[in-house]
Short mmCIF file of C-alpha atoms in Angstrom, two decimals:
data_model
loop_
_atom_site.label_atom_id
_atom_site.label_comp_id
_atom_site.label_asym_id
_atom_site.label_seq_id
_atom_site.Cartn_x
_atom_site.Cartn_y
_atom_site.Cartn_z
CA UNK W 15 -0.05 0.01 0.02
CA UNK W 16 1.18 3.47 -0.70
CA UNK W 17 -1.49 6.08 -0.38
CA UNK W 18 -3.25 5.77 2.91
CA UNK W 19 -0.08 5.54 5.03
CA UNK W 20 0.78 9.09 3.79
CA UNK W 21 4.32 8.18 3.25
CA UNK W 22 6.37 9.36 0.03
CA UNK W 23 3.47 10.70 -1.95
CA UNK W 24 1.26 13.72 -2.41
CA UNK W 25 -2.45 13.58 -1.59
CA UNK W 26 -4.51 11.89 -4.17
CA UNK W 27 -7.27 14.47 -4.14
CA UNK W 28 -7.89 18.04 -3.33
CA UNK W 29 -7.60 19.11 0.30
CA UNK W 30 -11.33 18.91 0.95
CA UNK W 31 -11.69 15.24 -0.11
CA UNK W 32 -12.02 12.42 2.23
CA UNK W 33 -8.96 10.70 0.89
CA UNK W 34 -6.73 13.64 1.66
CA UNK W 35 -8.35 14.12 5.14
CA UNK W 36 -7.70 10.48 5.85
CA UNK W 37 -4.22 10.63 4.55
CA UNK W 38 -3.44 13.91 6.21
CA UNK W 39 -4.34 12.49 9.68
CA UNK W 40 -1.69 9.93 9.17
CA UNK W 41 0.83 12.51 8.24
CA UNK W 42 -0.11 14.87 11.04
CA UNK W 43 0.32 12.25 13.72
CA UNK W 44 3.56 10.87 12.22
CA UNK W 45 2.04 7.42 11.83
CA UNK W 46 3.48 6.73 8.39
CA UNK W 47 6.51 5.57 10.18
CA UNK W 48 5.15 5.25 13.67
CA UNK W 49 7.40 3.24 16.08
CA UNK W 50 4.71 3.12 18.72
CA UNK W 51 6.21 5.51 21.32
CA UNK W 52 3.05 5.01 23.37
CA UNK W 53 2.55 5.16 27.09
CA UNK W 54 1.57 1.47 27.37
CA UNK W 55 4.52 0.09 25.36
CA UNK W 56 7.06 -1.59 27.71
CA UNK W 57 9.88 -3.52 25.93
CA UNK W 58 11.58 -4.73 29.14
CA UNK W 59 11.18 -8.45 28.93
CA UNK W 60 13.06 -9.09 32.09
CA UNK W 61 15.42 -11.35 30.17
CA UNK W 62 18.30 -10.92 27.68
CA UNK W 63 16.63 -11.52 24.36
CA UNK W 64 17.99 -9.04 21.85
CA UNK W 65 15.53 -6.57 20.37
CA UNK W 66 15.61 -6.59 16.59
CA UNK W 67 12.84 -4.33 15.29
CA UNK W 68 9.39 -2.81 15.85
CA UNK W 69 6.39 -3.37 13.72
CA UNK W 70 5.39 0.01 12.11
CA UNK W 71 1.72 0.83 12.32
CA UNK W 72 0.06 3.41 10.13
CA UNK W 73 -3.23 3.92 12.05
CA UNK W 74 -3.70 1.56 14.99
CA UNK W 75 -3.08 3.19 18.40
CA UNK W 76 -4.02 0.42 20.84
CA UNK W 77 -1.37 -2.21 20.29
CA UNK W 78 2.29 -2.43 19.57
CA UNK W 79 4.59 -5.28 18.50
CA UNK W 80 8.27 -5.60 19.15
CA UNK W 81 10.54 -8.13 17.44
CA UNK W 82 13.24 -10.14 19.13
CA UNK W 83 15.89 -12.61 18.08
CA UNK W 84 14.63 -16.17 17.48
CA UNK W 85 11.23 -14.94 16.01
CA UNK W 86 9.91 -13.98 19.43
CA UNK W 87 7.30 -11.07 19.32
CA UNK W 88 6.23 -8.91 22.34
CA UNK W 89 2.72 -7.59 22.06
CA UNK W 90 1.61 -4.65 24.22
CA UNK W 91 -2.08 -3.76 24.41
CA UNK W 92 -3.51 -0.34 25.64
CA UNK W 93 -5.20 -1.84 28.51
CA UNK W 94 -1.76 -2.78 29.99
CA UNK W 95 -1.64 -6.39 29.01
CA UNK W 96 1.66 -7.78 27.59
CA UNK W 97 2.22 -11.05 25.67
CA UNK W 98 5.25 -12.88 24.32
CA UNK W 99 4.35 -14.84 21.08
CA UNK W 100 6.62 -17.89 21.22
CA UNK W 101 7.46 -19.58 17.93
CA UNK W 102 6.65 -23.33 17.47
CA UNK W 103 9.34 -25.45 19.00
CA UNK W 104 10.90 -22.51 20.96
CA UNK W 105 10.86 -22.33 24.85
CA UNK W 106 9.87 -19.65 27.28
CA UNK W 107 12.90 -17.44 27.93
CA UNK W 108 14.29 -17.72 31.48
CA UNK W 109 13.66 -14.71 33.57
CA UNK W 110 10.66 -13.47 31.64
CA UNK W 111 8.83 -10.67 33.47
CA UNK W 112 5.91 -12.06 35.58
CA UNK W 113 3.33 -9.76 33.95
CA UNK W 114 3.97 -11.03 30.46
CA UNK W 115 1.62 -13.85 29.36
CA UNK W 116 2.79 -16.27 26.70
CA UNK W 117 1.15 -17.35 23.39
CA UNK W 118 2.63 -20.43 22.08
CA UNK W 119 2.43 -21.05 18.31
CA UNK W 120 0.35 -22.76 17.04
CA UNK W 121 -2.34 -21.37 19.38
CA UNK W 122 -5.40 -23.52 19.83
CA UNK W 123 -7.97 -20.70 20.18
CA UNK W 124 -11.25 -20.03 21.89
CA UNK W 125 -12.54 -17.22 19.66
CA UNK W 126 -14.95 -14.88 21.40
CA UNK W 127 -14.43 -11.51 19.76
CA UNK W 128 -16.71 -11.59 16.64
CA UNK W 129 -14.81 -8.57 15.20
CA UNK W 130 -11.74 -10.79 14.89
CA UNK W 131 -13.56 -13.49 12.87
CA UNK W 132 -13.19 -11.77 9.54
CA UNK W 133 -9.57 -10.84 10.22
CA UNK W 134 -8.69 -14.48 10.96
CA UNK W 135 -10.70 -15.55 7.89
CA UNK W 136 -8.81 -13.06 5.58
CA UNK W 137 -5.41 -14.42 6.73
CA UNK W 138 -6.58 -18.07 6.63
CA UNK W 139 -6.06 -18.64 10.32
CA UNK W 140 -9.49 -20.04 11.26
CA UNK W 141 -7.95 -23.51 11.33
CA UNK W 142 -6.47 -22.55 14.68
CA UNK W 143 -9.82 -21.90 16.14
CA UNK W 144 -11.07 -24.86 18.26
CA UNK W 145 -13.96 -23.28 20.11
CA UNK W 146 -16.18 -20.35 19.14
CA UNK W 147 -18.57 -18.15 20.98
CA UNK W 148 -20.91 -18.03 17.93
CA UNK W 149 -23.00 -20.67 16.34
CA UNK W 150 -22.89 -21.76 12.82
CA UNK W 151 -26.14 -19.75 12.26
CA UNK W 152 -24.74 -16.57 13.75
CA UNK W 153 -21.29 -16.55 12.34
CA UNK W 154 -20.48 -13.71 9.95
CA UNK W 155 -18.00 -16.06 8.14
CA UNK W 156 -19.22 -18.92 5.90
CA UNK W 157 -15.88 -20.69 6.46
CA UNK W 158 -16.39 -20.67 10.22
CA UNK W 159 -20.04 -21.61 9.89
CA UNK W 160 -18.96 -24.73 7.79
CA UNK W 161 -16.28 -25.50 10.40
CA UNK W 162 -18.77 -25.53 13.13
CA UNK W 163 -21.24 -27.62 11.16
CA UNK W 164 -18.56 -30.14 10.27
CA UNK W 165 -17.42 -30.40 13.91
CA UNK W 166 -13.95 -28.99 13.32
CA UNK W 167 -14.92 -25.96 15.60
CA UNK W 168 -17.15 -26.46 18.76
CA UNK W 169 -19.55 -23.89 20.00
CA UNK W 170 -18.33 -23.04 23.48
CA UNK W 171 -20.83 -20.51 24.79
CA UNK W 172 -20.87 -16.67 25.00
CA UNK W 173 -18.17 -14.65 26.79
CA UNK W 174 -20.30 -14.53 30.02
CA UNK W 175 -21.08 -18.30 30.15
CA UNK W 176 -18.27 -20.29 28.47
CA UNK W 177 -18.19 -24.03 28.52
CA UNK W 178 -15.12 -24.38 30.57
CA UNK W 179 -14.99 -28.16 30.38
CA UNK W 180 -15.11 -28.09 26.60
CA UNK W 181 -12.46 -25.43 26.44
CA UNK W 182 -10.12 -27.57 28.59
CA UNK W 183 -10.96 -30.72 26.67
CA UNK W 184 -10.17 -29.16 23.28
CA UNK W 185 -6.80 -27.94 24.68
CA UNK W 186 -7.35 -24.26 24.08
CA UNK W 187 -4.39 -22.24 25.03
CA UNK W 188 -5.60 -18.79 23.92
CA UNK W 189 -8.86 -16.87 24.24
CA UNK W 190 -9.38 -13.76 22.15
CA UNK W 191 -11.97 -11.62 23.97
CA UNK W 192 -13.36 -8.17 23.22
CA UNK W 193 -13.90 -5.50 25.91
CA UNK W 194 -17.09 -7.06 27.22
CA UNK W 195 -14.97 -9.56 29.20
CA UNK W 196 -14.21 -6.60 31.42
CA UNK W 197 -17.62 -6.91 32.85
CA UNK W 198 -16.92 -10.60 33.79
CA UNK W 199 -13.53 -10.57 35.58
CA UNK W 200 -14.39 -13.89 37.23
CA UNK W 201 -14.79 -15.59 33.78
CA UNK W 202 -11.37 -14.19 32.69
CA UNK W 203 -9.70 -15.50 35.87
CA UNK W 204 -11.11 -18.93 35.59
CA UNK W 205 -9.98 -19.18 31.97
CA UNK W 206 -6.48 -18.17 33.17
CA UNK W 207 -6.67 -20.74 35.94
CA UNK W 208 -7.29 -23.31 33.27
CA UNK W 209 -4.08 -22.37 31.66
CA UNK W 210 -5.68 -20.22 28.90
CA UNK W 211 -3.99 -16.98 27.93
CA UNK W 212 -6.69 -14.21 27.55
CA UNK W 213 -6.07 -11.44 25.12
CA UNK W 214 -8.62 -8.64 25.17
CA UNK W 215 -8.60 -6.94 21.84
CA UNK W 216 -9.23 -3.09 21.76
CA UNK W 217 -10.01 -2.66 18.14
CA UNK W 218 -13.39 -0.97 18.88
CA UNK W 219 -11.53 1.84 20.65
CA UNK W 220 -9.44 2.74 17.74
CA UNK W 221 -9.92 6.42 16.76
CA UNK W 222 -9.56 5.93 13.02
CA UNK W 223 -11.58 3.53 10.76
CA UNK W 224 -8.31 1.91 9.31
CA UNK W 225 -7.00 1.53 12.81
CA UNK W 226 -9.63 -1.11 13.32
CA UNK W 227 -8.61 -2.88 10.20
CA UNK W 228 -4.91 -2.73 11.11
CA UNK W 229 -5.62 -5.21 13.98
CA UNK W 230 -5.24 -7.81 11.18
CA UNK W 231 -1.50 -7.24 11.68
CA UNK W 232 -1.67 -8.30 15.27
CA UNK W 233 -3.56 -11.33 14.34
CA UNK W 234 -0.94 -12.10 11.72
CA UNK W 235 1.67 -11.96 14.51
CA UNK W 236 -0.28 -14.13 16.89
CA UNK W 237 -1.06 -16.82 14.23
CA UNK W 238 2.17 -16.60 12.36
CA UNK W 239 0.84 -15.12 9.27
CA UNK W 240 2.46 -11.73 9.21
CA UNK W 241 3.04 -11.55 5.45
CA UNK W 242 -0.59 -12.41 4.71
CA UNK W 243 -1.79 -9.85 7.16
CA UNK W 244 0.43 -7.04 5.79
CA UNK W 245 -0.76 -7.94 2.15
CA UNK W 246 -4.36 -8.03 3.14
CA UNK W 247 -4.18 -4.61 5.00
CA UNK W 248 -2.43 -2.84 2.10
CA UNK W 249 -4.97 -4.34 -0.46
CA UNK W 250 -8.07 -3.51 1.52
CA UNK W 251 -6.77 0.01 2.54
CA UNK W 252 -5.95 0.74 -1.09
CA UNK W 253 -9.54 -0.06 -2.10
CA UNK W 254 -10.86 2.26 0.67
CA UNK W 255 -8.52 4.97 -0.68
CA UNK W 256 -9.85 4.50 -4.23
CA UNK W 257 -13.37 5.07 -2.97
CA UNK W 258 -12.46 7.97 -0.73
CA UNK W 259 -10.59 9.64 -3.63
CA UNK W 260 -13.91 10.44 -5.29
CA UNK W 261 -15.46 13.92 -5.05
CA UNK W 262 -17.72 14.68 -2.01
CA UNK W 263 -21.45 14.36 -2.80
CA UNK W 264 -22.70 17.24 -0.64
CA UNK W 265 -25.36 14.95 0.81
CA UNK W 266 -26.12 14.81 4.54
CA UNK W 267 -26.72 11.49 6.25
CA UNK W 268 -28.69 10.51 9.45
CA UNK W 269 -27.64 7.20 10.70
CA UNK W 270 -29.60 5.95 13.76
CA UNK W 271 -32.12 3.61 15.31
CA UNK W 272 -35.07 4.19 17.66
CA UNK W 273 -34.57 2.46 21.08
CA UNK W 274 -37.35 1.01 23.31
CA UNK W 275 -37.74 4.44 25.07
CA UNK W 276 -38.45 6.14 21.78
CA UNK W 277 -35.24 8.00 21.60
CA UNK W 278 -32.84 8.16 18.58
CA UNK W 279 -29.48 6.43 19.06
CA UNK W 280 -26.80 7.61 16.59
CA UNK W 281 -23.04 7.45 16.49
CA UNK W 282 -20.58 10.07 17.67
CA UNK W 283 -18.76 12.22 15.11
CA UNK W 284 -15.49 10.44 15.94
CA UNK W 285 -16.94 6.95 15.52
CA UNK W 286 -15.71 4.78 12.60
CA UNK W 287 -19.24 4.61 11.14
CA UNK W 288 -19.25 8.41 10.80
CA UNK W 289 -15.83 8.18 9.35
CA UNK W 290 -16.92 5.69 6.69
CA UNK W 291 -19.83 7.96 5.74
CA UNK W 292 -17.39 10.83 5.28
CA UNK W 293 -15.10 8.55 3.21
CA UNK W 294 -18.11 7.75 1.04
CA UNK W 295 -18.57 11.43 0.23
CA UNK W 296 -21.28 12.25 2.70
CA UNK W 297 -21.66 14.60 5.67
CA UNK W 298 -22.57 12.71 8.91
CA UNK W 299 -25.11 14.48 11.07
CA UNK W 300 -23.60 14.13 14.54
CA UNK W 301 -25.27 14.68 17.96
CA UNK W 302 -22.33 14.45 20.37
CA UNK W 303 -23.77 14.89 23.81
CA UNK W 304 -22.34 17.64 26.01
CA UNK W 305 -23.24 15.79 29.16
CA UNK W 306 -23.53 12.20 30.33
CA UNK W 307 -26.80 11.50 28.49
CA UNK W 308 -28.33 8.26 29.69
CA UNK W 309 -27.33 5.42 27.32
CA UNK W 310 -24.71 7.46 25.62
CA UNK W 311 -21.08 6.09 25.40
CA UNK W 312 -17.83 6.79 23.76
CA UNK W 313 -19.26 5.62 20.39
CA UNK W 314 -22.95 6.38 20.49
CA UNK W 315 -25.19 9.21 21.51
CA UNK W 316 -28.81 8.89 22.75
CA UNK W 317 -31.01 11.86 21.71
CA UNK W 318 -34.66 12.59 22.46
CA UNK W 319 -36.58 12.36 19.20
CA UNK W 320 -37.71 15.97 19.16
CA UNK W 321 -34.07 17.23 19.33
CA UNK W 322 -33.11 14.66 16.68
CA UNK W 323 -36.04 15.61 14.40
CA UNK W 324 -35.07 19.37 14.58
CA UNK W 325 -31.61 18.65 13.20
CA UNK W 326 -32.12 15.55 11.04
CA UNK W 327 -35.46 16.11 9.37
CA UNK W 328 -33.75 17.67 6.30
CA UNK W 329 -31.17 14.95 5.92
CA UNK W 330 -30.71 13.88 2.31
CA UNK W 331 -30.25 10.26 3.19
CA UNK W 332 -31.35 8.13 6.25
CA UNK W 333 -29.55 4.92 7.10
CA UNK W 334 -31.47 2.99 9.68
CA UNK W 335 -29.29 0.96 11.97
CA UNK W 336 -30.79 -2.46 11.45
CA UNK W 337 -27.72 -4.11 12.91
CA UNK W 338 -29.37 -3.25 16.24
CA UNK W 339 -32.98 -3.00 15.41
CA UNK W 340 -33.86 -5.50 12.60
CA UNK W 341 -37.69 -4.95 13.06
CA UNK W 342 -37.59 -2.15 10.44
CA UNK W 343 -37.80 -3.72 6.94
CA UNK W 344 -39.82 -1.01 5.14
CA UNK W 345 -40.45 2.68 5.22
CA UNK W 346 -43.78 1.98 6.82
CA UNK W 347 -42.00 0.10 9.63
CA UNK W 348 -39.81 3.14 10.09
CA UNK W 349 -42.66 5.53 10.36
CA UNK W 350 -44.29 3.11 12.68
CA UNK W 351 -41.58 3.88 15.22
CA UNK W 352 -42.84 7.51 15.47
CA UNK W 353 -45.09 9.53 13.10
CA UNK W 354 -42.58 12.42 13.16
CA UNK W 355 -40.31 10.34 10.87
CA UNK W 356 -42.79 10.65 8.02
CA UNK W 357 -41.89 14.28 7.83
CA UNK W 358 -38.16 13.58 7.17
CA UNK W 359 -37.07 14.78 3.72
CA UNK W 360 -35.36 11.47 3.04
CA UNK W 361 -38.45 9.42 3.92
CA UNK W 362 -40.59 11.68 1.62
CA UNK W 363 -38.19 11.25 -1.22
CA UNK W 364 -37.64 7.51 -0.64
CA UNK W 365 -33.92 7.79 0.34
CA UNK W 366 -34.11 5.46 3.28
CA UNK W 367 -31.67 2.60 3.65
CA UNK W 368 -30.91 -0.38 5.96
CA UNK W 369 -27.59 -2.12 6.76
CA UNK W 370 -26.44 -5.67 7.09
CA UNK W 371 -26.59 -7.23 10.62
CA UNK W 372 -22.86 -8.12 10.32
CA UNK W 373 -21.67 -4.73 9.16
CA UNK W 374 -19.84 -3.98 12.35
CA UNK W 375 -17.93 -7.30 12.24
CA UNK W 376 -16.94 -6.82 8.50
CA UNK W 377 -13.76 -4.92 8.87
CA UNK W 378 -12.16 -6.62 5.90
CA UNK W 379 -15.18 -5.51 3.76
CA UNK W 380 -14.99 -1.82 4.69
CA UNK W 381 -14.34 -0.91 1.19
CA UNK W 382 -17.54 -2.61 0.15
CA UNK W 383 -19.43 -0.94 3.00
CA UNK W 384 -18.08 2.48 1.99
CA UNK W 385 -18.99 1.79 -1.60
CA UNK W 386 -22.45 0.85 -0.67
CA UNK W 387 -22.78 4.07 1.30
CA UNK W 388 -21.62 6.11 -1.75
CA UNK W 389 -24.14 4.38 -3.91
CA UNK W 390 -26.88 5.33 -1.36
CA UNK W 391 -25.62 8.88 -1.61
CA UNK W 392 -25.38 9.10 -5.38
CA UNK W 393 -28.30 6.76 -6.36
CA UNK W 394 -25.90 4.52 -8.30
CA UNK W 395 -27.03 0.97 -9.12
CA UNK W 396 -25.54 -2.04 -7.65
CA UNK W 397 -23.96 -2.73 -4.26
CA UNK W 398 -22.04 -5.30 -2.17
CA UNK W 399 -25.04 -6.09 -0.03
CA UNK W 400 -24.13 -4.15 3.17
CA UNK W 401 -26.51 -1.08 2.53
CA UNK W 402 -29.80 -1.41 0.67
CA UNK W 403 -32.84 0.75 0.04
CA UNK W 404 -36.07 0.26 1.95
CA UNK W 405 -39.38 0.51 0.02
#
């Protein structure tokens, strides 16, 4: 990849384009050659392995990887966790610091984070998954679904209620969790007591959309597929750049769903969904709360419908978040949520869209998602199936 890293080339579009904004953010923060000088990075192993290099990251801020002689890799995560990836056949170095957990290759894995499924699929590492927290029916990956149906991968329960006996019987040595495990520390401890190393991925906290995708490089390190991961990141990011290089559409977009209390739940302006809308050439209508609104979080904002209506009624395009509320399958269903929605410009003009239930987990398809968003903005025919028009 050349363009999105911002290294050694001029912007591909004028200064107002999404591509130049994306590229410029990498340049401004120095991430085109970032050596991960972050507060959580600690390269002191407690032993005498010689440091040989550092994995350069263009966008990801929540992990670092340092390379050591013998093929060892030290992984530091922004939550303070450290891991030493040990090549197959190698031993744990004497004197290794007590806070460093080990990941032995090959790693028999209990895969809990659904966001990592597509990354492992992309680098052909699903064969190292022994237990999954999704069923064949719920898996966003056809290959993982087939593996579960064929018995090669066992369903082992959700993060909050794993089948500890199954995990032990299958010989899992690694669990890849998302941040939900922070709400179940007893579960994490029991996994560790079974001898399972627990890695809590932080991709959802990445401030840049391509930072989420760059976690594929960490999965490449963990599963010994670094070349495949680097190639995949470059290829997908280049396709994102190609879409982002197109001229802005001038269209405004309201992305939301209506919760059980009748409020509108949208994304914050810094969220990756809003970034993808901008990369598609749209203008995201944000409602970042200035206070601790009930239900709001670092990625979403909960807004009373009257306030939402006042700002969003003239939006050119509505994308209803059916990843959360799948009950809306038509414009009539949308209006049924609240009659005020019938007055929206996009509703009256028929520019109302829904999104695929697996959109949040499809990091490796973000170019297709962005392309679908652009089609929604421009009225172009054809899409990749992530965004579609409601009738």
